[in-house]
Tab-separated table of C-alpha atoms in Angstrom:
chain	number	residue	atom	x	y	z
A	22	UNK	CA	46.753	10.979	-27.886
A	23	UNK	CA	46.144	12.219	-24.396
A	24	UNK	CA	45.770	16.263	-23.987
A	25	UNK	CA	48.137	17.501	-21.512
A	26	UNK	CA	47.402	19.144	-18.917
A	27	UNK	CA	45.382	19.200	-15.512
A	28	UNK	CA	42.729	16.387	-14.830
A	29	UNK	CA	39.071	17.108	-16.178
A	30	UNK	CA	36.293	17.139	-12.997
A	31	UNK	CA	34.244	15.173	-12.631
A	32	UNK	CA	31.093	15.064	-10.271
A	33	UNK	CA	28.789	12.223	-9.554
A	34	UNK	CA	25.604	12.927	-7.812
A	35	UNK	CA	24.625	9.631	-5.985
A	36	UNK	CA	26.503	6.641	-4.896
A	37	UNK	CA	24.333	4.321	-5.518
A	38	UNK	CA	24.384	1.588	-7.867
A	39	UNK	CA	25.609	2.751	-10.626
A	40	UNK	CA	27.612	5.668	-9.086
A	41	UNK	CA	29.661	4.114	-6.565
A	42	UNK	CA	30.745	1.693	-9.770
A	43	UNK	CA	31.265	5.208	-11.788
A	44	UNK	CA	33.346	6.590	-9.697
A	45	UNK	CA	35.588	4.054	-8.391
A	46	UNK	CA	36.289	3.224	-11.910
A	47	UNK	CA	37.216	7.053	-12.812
A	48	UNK	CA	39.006	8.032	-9.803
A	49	UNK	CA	42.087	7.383	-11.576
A	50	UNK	CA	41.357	9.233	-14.542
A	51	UNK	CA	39.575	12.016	-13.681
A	52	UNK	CA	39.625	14.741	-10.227
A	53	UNK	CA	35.886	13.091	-9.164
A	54	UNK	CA	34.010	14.354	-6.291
A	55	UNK	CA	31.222	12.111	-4.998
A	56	UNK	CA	28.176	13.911	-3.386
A	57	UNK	CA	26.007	11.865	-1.267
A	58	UNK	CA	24.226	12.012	2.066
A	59	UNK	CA	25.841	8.982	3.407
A	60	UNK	CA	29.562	7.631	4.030
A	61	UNK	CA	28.715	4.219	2.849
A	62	UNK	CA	26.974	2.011	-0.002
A	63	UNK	CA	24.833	-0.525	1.284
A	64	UNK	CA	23.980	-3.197	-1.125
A	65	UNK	CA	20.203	-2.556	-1.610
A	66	UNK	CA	19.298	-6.485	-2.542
A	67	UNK	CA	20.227	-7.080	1.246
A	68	UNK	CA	17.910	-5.192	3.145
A	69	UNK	CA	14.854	-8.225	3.084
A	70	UNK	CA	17.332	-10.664	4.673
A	71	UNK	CA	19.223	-8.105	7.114
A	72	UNK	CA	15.893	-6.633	8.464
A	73	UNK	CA	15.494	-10.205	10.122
A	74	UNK	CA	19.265	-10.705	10.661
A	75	UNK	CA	20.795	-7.318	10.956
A	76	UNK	CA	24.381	-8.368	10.579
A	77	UNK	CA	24.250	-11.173	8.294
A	78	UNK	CA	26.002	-9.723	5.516
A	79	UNK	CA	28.674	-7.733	5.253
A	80	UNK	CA	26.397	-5.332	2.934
A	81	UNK	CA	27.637	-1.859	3.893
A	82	UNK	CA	31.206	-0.248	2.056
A	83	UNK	CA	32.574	2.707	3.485
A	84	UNK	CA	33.420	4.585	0.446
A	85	UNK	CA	36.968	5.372	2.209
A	86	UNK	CA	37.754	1.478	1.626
A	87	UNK	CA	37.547	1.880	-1.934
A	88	UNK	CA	37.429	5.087	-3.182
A	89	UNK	CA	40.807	6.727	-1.932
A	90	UNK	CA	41.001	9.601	-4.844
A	91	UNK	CA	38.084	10.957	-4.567
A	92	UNK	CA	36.734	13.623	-2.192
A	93	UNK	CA	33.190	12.958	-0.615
A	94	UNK	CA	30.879	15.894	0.032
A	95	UNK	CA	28.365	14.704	2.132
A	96	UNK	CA	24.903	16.393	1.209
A	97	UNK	CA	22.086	16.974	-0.892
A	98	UNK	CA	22.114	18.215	-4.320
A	99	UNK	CA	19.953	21.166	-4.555
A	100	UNK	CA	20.687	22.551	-8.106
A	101	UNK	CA	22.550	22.167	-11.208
A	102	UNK	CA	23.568	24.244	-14.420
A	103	UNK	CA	25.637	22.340	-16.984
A	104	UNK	CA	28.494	23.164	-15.443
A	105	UNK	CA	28.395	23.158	-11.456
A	106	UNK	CA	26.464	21.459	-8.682
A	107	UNK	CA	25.191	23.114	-5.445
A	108	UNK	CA	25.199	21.067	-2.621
A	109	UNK	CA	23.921	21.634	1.274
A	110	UNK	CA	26.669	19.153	2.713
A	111	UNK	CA	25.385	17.209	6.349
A	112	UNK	CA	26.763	20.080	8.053
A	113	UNK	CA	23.850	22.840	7.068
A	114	UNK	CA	26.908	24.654	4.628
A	115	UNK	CA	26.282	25.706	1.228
A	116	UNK	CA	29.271	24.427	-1.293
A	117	UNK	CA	28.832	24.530	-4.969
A	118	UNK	CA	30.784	22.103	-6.946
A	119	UNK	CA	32.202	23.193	-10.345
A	120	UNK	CA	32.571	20.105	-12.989
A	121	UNK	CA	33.271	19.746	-16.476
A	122	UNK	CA	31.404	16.083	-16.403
A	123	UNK	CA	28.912	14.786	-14.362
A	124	UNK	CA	26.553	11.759	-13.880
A	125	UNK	CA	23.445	12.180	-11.977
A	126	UNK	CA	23.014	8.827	-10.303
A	127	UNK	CA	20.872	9.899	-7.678
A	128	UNK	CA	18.261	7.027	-7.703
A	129	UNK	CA	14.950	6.530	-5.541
A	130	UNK	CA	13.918	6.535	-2.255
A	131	UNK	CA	11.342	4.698	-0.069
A	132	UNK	CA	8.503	6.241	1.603
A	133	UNK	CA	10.177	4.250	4.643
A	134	UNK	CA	13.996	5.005	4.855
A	135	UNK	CA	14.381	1.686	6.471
A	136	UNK	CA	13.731	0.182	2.957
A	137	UNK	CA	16.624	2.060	1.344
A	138	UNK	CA	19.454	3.274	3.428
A	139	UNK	CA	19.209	6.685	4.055
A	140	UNK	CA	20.910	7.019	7.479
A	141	UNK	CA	24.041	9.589	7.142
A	142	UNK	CA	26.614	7.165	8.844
A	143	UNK	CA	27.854	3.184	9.104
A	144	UNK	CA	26.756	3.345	12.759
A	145	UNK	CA	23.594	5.214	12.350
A	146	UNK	CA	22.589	2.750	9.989
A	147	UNK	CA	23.058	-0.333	11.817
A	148	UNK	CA	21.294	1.649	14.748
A	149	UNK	CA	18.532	1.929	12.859
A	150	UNK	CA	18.278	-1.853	11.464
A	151	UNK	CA	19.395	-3.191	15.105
A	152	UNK	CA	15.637	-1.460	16.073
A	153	UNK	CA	13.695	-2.746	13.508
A	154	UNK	CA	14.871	-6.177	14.233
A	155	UNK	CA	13.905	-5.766	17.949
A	156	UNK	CA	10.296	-5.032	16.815
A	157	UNK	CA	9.934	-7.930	14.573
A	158	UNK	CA	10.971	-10.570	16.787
A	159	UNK	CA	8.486	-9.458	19.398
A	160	UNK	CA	6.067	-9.156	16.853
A	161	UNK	CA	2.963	-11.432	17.202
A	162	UNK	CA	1.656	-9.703	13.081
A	163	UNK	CA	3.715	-8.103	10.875
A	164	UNK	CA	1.751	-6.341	8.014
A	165	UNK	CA	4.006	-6.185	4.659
A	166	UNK	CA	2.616	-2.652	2.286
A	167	UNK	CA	3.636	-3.891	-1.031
A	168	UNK	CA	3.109	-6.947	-3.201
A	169	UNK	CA	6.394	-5.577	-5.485
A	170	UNK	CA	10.005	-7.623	-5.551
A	171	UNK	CA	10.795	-6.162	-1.939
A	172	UNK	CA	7.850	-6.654	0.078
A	173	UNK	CA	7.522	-10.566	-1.636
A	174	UNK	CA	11.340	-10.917	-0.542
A	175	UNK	CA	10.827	-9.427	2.848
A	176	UNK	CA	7.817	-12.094	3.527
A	177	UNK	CA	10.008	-14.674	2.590
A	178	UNK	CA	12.568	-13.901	4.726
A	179	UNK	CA	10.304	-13.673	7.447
A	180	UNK	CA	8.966	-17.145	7.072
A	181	UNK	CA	11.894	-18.637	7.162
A	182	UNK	CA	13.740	-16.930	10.058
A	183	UNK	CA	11.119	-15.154	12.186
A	184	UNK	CA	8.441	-18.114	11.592
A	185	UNK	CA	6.388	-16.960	14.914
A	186	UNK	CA	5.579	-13.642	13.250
A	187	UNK	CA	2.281	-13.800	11.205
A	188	UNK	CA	2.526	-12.027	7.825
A	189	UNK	CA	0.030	-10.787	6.058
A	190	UNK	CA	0.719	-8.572	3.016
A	191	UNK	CA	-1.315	-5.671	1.563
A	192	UNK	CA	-1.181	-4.675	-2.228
A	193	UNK	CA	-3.659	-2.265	-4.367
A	194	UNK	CA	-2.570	-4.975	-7.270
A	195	UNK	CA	-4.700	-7.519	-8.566
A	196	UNK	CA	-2.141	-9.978	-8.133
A	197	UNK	CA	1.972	-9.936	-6.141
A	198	UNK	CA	4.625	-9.183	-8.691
A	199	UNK	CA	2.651	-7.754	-11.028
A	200	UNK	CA	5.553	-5.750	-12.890
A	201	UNK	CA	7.469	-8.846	-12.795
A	202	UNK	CA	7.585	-11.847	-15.387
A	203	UNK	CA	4.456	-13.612	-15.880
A	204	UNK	CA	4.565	-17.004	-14.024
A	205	UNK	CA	6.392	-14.908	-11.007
A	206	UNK	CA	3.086	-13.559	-9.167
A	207	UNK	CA	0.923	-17.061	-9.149
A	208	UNK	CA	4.030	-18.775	-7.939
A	209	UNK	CA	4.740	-16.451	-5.256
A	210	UNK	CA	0.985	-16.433	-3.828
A	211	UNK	CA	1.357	-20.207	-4.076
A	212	UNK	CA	4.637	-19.365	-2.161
A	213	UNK	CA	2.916	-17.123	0.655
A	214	UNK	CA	-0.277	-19.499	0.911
A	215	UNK	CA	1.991	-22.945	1.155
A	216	UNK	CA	4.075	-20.874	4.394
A	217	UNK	CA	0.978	-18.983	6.097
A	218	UNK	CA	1.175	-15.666	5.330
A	219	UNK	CA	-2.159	-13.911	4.282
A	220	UNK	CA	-1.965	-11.809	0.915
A	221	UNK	CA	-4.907	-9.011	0.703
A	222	UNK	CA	-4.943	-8.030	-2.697
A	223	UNK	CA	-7.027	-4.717	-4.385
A	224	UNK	CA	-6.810	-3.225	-1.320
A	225	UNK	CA	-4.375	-0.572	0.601
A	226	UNK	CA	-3.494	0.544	4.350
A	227	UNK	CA	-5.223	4.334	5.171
A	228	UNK	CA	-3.627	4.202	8.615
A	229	UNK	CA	-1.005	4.073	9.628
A	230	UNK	CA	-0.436	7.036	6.976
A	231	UNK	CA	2.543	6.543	4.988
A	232	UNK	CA	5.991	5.341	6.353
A	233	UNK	CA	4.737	5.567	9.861
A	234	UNK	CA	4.010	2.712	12.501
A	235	UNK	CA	0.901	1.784	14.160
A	236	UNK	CA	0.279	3.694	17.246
A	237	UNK	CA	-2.677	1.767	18.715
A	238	UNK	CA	-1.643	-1.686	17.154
A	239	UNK	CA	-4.376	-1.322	14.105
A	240	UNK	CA	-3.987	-1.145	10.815
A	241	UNK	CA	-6.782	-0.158	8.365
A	242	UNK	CA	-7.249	-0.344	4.959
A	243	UNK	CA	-9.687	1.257	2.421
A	244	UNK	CA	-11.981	-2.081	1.983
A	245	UNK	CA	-12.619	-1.231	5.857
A	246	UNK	CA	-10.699	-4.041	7.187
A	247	UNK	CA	-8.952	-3.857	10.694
A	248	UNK	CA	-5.870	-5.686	11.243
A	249	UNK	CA	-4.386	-5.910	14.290
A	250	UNK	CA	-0.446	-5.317	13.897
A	251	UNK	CA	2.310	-4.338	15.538
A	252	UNK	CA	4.713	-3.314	13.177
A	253	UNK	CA	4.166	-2.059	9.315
A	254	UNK	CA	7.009	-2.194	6.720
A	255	UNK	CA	6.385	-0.017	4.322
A	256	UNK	CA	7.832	-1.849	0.699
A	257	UNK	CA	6.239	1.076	-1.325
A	258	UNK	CA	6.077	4.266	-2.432
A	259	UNK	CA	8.894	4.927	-4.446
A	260	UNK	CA	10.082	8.503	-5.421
A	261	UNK	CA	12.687	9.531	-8.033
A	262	UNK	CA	15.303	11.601	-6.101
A	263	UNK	CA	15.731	14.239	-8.969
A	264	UNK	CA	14.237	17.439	-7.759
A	265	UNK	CA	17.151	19.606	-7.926
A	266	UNK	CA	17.789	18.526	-11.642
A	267	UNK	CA	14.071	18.793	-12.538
A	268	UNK	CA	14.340	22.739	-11.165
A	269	UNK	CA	17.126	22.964	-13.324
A	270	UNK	CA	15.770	21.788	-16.557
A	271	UNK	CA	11.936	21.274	-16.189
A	272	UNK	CA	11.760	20.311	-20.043
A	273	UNK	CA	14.396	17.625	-19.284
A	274	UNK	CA	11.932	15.576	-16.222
A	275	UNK	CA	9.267	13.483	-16.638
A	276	UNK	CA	6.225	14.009	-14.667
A	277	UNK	CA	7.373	11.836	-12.360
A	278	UNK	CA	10.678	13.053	-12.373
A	279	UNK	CA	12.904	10.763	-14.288
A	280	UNK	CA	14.845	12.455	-16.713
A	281	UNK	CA	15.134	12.516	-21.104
A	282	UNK	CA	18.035	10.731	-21.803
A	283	UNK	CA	19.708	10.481	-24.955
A	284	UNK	CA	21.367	7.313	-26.723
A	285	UNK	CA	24.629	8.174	-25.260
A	286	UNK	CA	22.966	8.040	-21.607
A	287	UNK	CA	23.289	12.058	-21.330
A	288	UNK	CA	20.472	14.384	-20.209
A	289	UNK	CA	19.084	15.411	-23.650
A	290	UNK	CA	20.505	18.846	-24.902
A	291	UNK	CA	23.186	18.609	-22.279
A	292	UNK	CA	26.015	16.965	-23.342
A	293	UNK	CA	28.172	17.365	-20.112
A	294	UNK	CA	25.854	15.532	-18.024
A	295	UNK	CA	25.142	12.103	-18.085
A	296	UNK	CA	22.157	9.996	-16.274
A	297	UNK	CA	22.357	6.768	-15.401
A	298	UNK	CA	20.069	3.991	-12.522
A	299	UNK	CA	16.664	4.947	-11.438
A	300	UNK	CA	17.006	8.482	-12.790
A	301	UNK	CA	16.832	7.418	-16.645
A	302	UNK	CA	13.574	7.848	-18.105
A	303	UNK	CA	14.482	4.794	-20.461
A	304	UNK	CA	11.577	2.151	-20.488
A	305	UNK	CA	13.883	-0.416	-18.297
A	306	UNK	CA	12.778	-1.964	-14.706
A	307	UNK	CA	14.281	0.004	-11.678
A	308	UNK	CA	16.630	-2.761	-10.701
A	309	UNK	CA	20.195	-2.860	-9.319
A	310	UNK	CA	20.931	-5.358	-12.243
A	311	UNK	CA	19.885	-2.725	-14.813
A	312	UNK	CA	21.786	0.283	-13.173
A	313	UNK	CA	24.680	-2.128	-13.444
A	314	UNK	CA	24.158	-2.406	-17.302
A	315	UNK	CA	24.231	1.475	-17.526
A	316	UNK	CA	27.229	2.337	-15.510
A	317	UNK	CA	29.836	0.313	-17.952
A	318	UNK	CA	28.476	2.357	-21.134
A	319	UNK	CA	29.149	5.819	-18.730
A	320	UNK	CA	32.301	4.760	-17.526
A	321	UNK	CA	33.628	4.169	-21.447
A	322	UNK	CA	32.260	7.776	-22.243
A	323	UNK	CA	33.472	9.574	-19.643
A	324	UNK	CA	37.044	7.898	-20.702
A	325	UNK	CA	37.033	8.914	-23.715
A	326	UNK	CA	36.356	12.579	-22.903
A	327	UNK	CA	38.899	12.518	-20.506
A	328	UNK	CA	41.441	12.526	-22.677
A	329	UNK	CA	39.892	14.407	-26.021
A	330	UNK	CA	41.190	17.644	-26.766
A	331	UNK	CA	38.305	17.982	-28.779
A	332	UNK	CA	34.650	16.847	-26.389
A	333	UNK	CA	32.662	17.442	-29.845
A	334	UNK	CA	34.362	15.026	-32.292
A	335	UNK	CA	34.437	11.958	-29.608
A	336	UNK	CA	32.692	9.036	-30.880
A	337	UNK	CA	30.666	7.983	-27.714
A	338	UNK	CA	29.641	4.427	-27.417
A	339	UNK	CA	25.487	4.302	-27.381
A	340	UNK	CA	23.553	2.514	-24.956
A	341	UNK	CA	20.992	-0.011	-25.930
A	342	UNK	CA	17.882	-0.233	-23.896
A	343	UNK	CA	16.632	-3.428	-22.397
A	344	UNK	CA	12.583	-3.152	-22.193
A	345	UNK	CA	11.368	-6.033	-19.698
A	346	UNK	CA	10.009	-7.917	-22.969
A	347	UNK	CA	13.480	-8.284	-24.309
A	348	UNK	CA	16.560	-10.528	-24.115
A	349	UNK	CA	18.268	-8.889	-20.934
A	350	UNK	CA	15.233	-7.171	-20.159
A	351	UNK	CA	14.141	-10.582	-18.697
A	352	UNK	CA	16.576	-10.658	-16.496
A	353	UNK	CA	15.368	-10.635	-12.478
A	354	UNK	CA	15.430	-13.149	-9.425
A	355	UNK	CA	13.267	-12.874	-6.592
A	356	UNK	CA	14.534	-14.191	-3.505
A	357	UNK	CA	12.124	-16.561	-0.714
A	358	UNK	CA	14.385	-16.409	1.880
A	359	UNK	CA	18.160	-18.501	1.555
A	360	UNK	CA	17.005	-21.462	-0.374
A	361	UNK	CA	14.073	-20.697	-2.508
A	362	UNK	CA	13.118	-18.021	-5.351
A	363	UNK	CA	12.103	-17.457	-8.394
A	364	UNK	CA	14.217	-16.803	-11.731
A	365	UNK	CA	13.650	-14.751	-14.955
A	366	UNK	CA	16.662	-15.873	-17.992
A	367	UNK	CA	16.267	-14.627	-21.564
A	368	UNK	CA	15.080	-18.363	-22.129
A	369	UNK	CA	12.512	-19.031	-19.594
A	370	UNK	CA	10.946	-18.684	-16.550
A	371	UNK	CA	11.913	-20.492	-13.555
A	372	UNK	CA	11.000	-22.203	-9.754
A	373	UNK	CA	14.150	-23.427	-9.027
A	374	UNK	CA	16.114	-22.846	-6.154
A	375	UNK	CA	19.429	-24.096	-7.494
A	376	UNK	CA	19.066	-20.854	-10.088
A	377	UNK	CA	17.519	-18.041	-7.192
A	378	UNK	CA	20.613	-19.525	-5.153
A	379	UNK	CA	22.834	-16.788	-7.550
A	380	UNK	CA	20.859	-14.188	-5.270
A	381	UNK	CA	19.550	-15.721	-2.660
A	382	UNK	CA	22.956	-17.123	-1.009
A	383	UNK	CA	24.118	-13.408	0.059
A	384	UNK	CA	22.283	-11.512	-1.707
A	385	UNK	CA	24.543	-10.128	-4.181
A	386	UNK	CA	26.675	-8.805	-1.719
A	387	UNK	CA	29.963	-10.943	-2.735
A	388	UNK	CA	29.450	-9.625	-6.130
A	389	UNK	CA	29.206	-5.749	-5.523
A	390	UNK	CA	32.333	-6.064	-3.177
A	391	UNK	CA	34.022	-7.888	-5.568
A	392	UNK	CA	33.351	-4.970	-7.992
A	393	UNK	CA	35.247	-2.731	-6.181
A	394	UNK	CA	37.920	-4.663	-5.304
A	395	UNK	CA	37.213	-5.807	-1.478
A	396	UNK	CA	36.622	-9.112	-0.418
């Protein structure tokens, strides 16, 4: 039976992923407040294809379009208690945010914003990607930091529609892909050697320094090797964006800053708040696809509270964690431009572009759209 009486509050700190998916689905049952830096969601699988076609996909959602009952605060997140949020909006104003739920969905971030949208508005944003794209198709090298899922991506894209650029990626790995399925990393070198771009493994750029651009057209790296370049994308160096709950609860954050959760998805010993994406500490990859596996388990939760008069005797539904080595866990595609890439199932391993076409056509972009209701 549903208590009567006002809506329960709910706050969710990040609209990322998982959060823009958590709160469009609660809007209606809960008052939710959204607090993120940015007035948009940009799909995050797009970025390799629109850095070398900035408005190839329709990738960024104003959260206006599909998130009419809810109120945006545009900020930071600087601390939490269980029950309130405080929050230095874009404006340079402290607001603090009182909730009786919330869902820290705050994610990761870049060393170089251009990797993961960062920029506070729509326009700003496409500014900033317009730029980039001006570089790179003056560029005579383009030096890729990163042998991960991105920076593999981001070559292939290159190769395919910025072909006079030479590409030579840098990765302190003994091999690309290496947190990726087995087979992925030999067939992606095959990949990079077969379409000209170089691939310096156990090494690492020392200047530029990190997230910056080549001043003098050189990049170094620690083996001693100079490169001539002019323009470094930065695929690395990814930080947890938890600080202000790690203050909070310092027992609660991994050393890295990903927090305890329990089975229920909740920051352990606080059963108000619930954690979900890149901030989980569960042994999962950080992957959109895996923040989207969270977000339905939340969303059931949090609907179930909503109406209890009684939080405490509320059966929640657990989540199930989905190590790489397992059934889901399996589960990625890595993109080589439109046409090509490479595909993890629960039953195999593949090179097939007729499978990496699920991502590779537009990058995902349909399919988050679709989720909240916009074509």
């Amino acid at each position: 039976m549903r208590e009567h009486g006002p809506k329960k509050r709910l706050a969710v700190i990040g609209g990322g992923m998982a959060g823009h998916v958590i709160a469009h689905a609660m809007q209606d049952t809960m008052n939710v407040s959204l607090i993120d830096p940015k007035t948009y969601v940009e799909v995050p699988m797009a970025v390799p294809r629109l850095l070398v076609e900035p408005d190839a996909l329709p990738a960024r959602i104003p959260y206006v379009q599909f998130l009419p009952r809810v109120t945006l605060i545009q900020g930071h997140a600087t601390l939490m208690t269980d029950w309130s949020v405080d929050v230095e909006t874009s404006q340079g104003a402290k607001q603090t945010v009182d909730f009786d739920y919330a869902v820290i969905a705050s994610g990761s971030r870049y060393s170089d914003p251009l990797i993961k949208a960062a920029a506070a508005s729509e326009t700003e944003r496409s500014a900033e990607l317009a730029t980039a794209h001006e570089l790179y198709l003056s560029a005579r090298t383009v030096v890729i930091v990163g042998g991960g899922a991105v920076g593999v991506e981001i070559a292939g894209e290159f190769v395919e529609s910025l072909p006079n650029a030479k590409v030579i990626i840098v990765d302190s790995g003994k091999k690309l892909l290496q947190a990726a399925p087995s087979k992925f990393g030999t067939w992606a070198e095959r990949f990079m050697m077969e379409h000209g771009v170089e691939v310096l493994l156990n090494d690492r750029v020392t200047s530029p320094s990190v997230g910056k651009q080549p001043t003098n057209g050189v990049v170094t790296t620690a083996s001693g090797r100079t490169i001539k370049a002019d323009a470094v994308i930065w695929a690395t160096g990814v930080n947890v964006a938890t600080e202000f709950a790690a203050r909070a609860w310092p027992d609660a954050a991994e050393p890295d800053g990903r927090l305890k959760t329990d089975r229920f998805l909740r920051l352990v010993n606080h059963p108000t708040l619930f954690v979900a994406g890149d901030a989980t500490n569960l042994p999962e990859r950080r992957m959109a696809i895996v923040a989207g596996l969270h977000a339905p388990v939340v969303i059931k939760n949090l609907k179930a509270l909503a109406v209890a008069a009684n939080p405490v005797r509320v059966a929640l539904t657990p989540y199930k964690p989905h190590p790489p080595n397992t059934a889901k866990g399996r589960m990625m595609f890595v993109t080589l431009g439109r046409h090509g890439g490479l595909s993890s199932l629960p039953f195999g391993q593949f090179r097939a572009a007729f499978l990496a076409r699920i991502k590779s056509e537009d990058m995902l972009v349909g399919r988050v759209r679709k989720g909240v209701g916009i074509k």
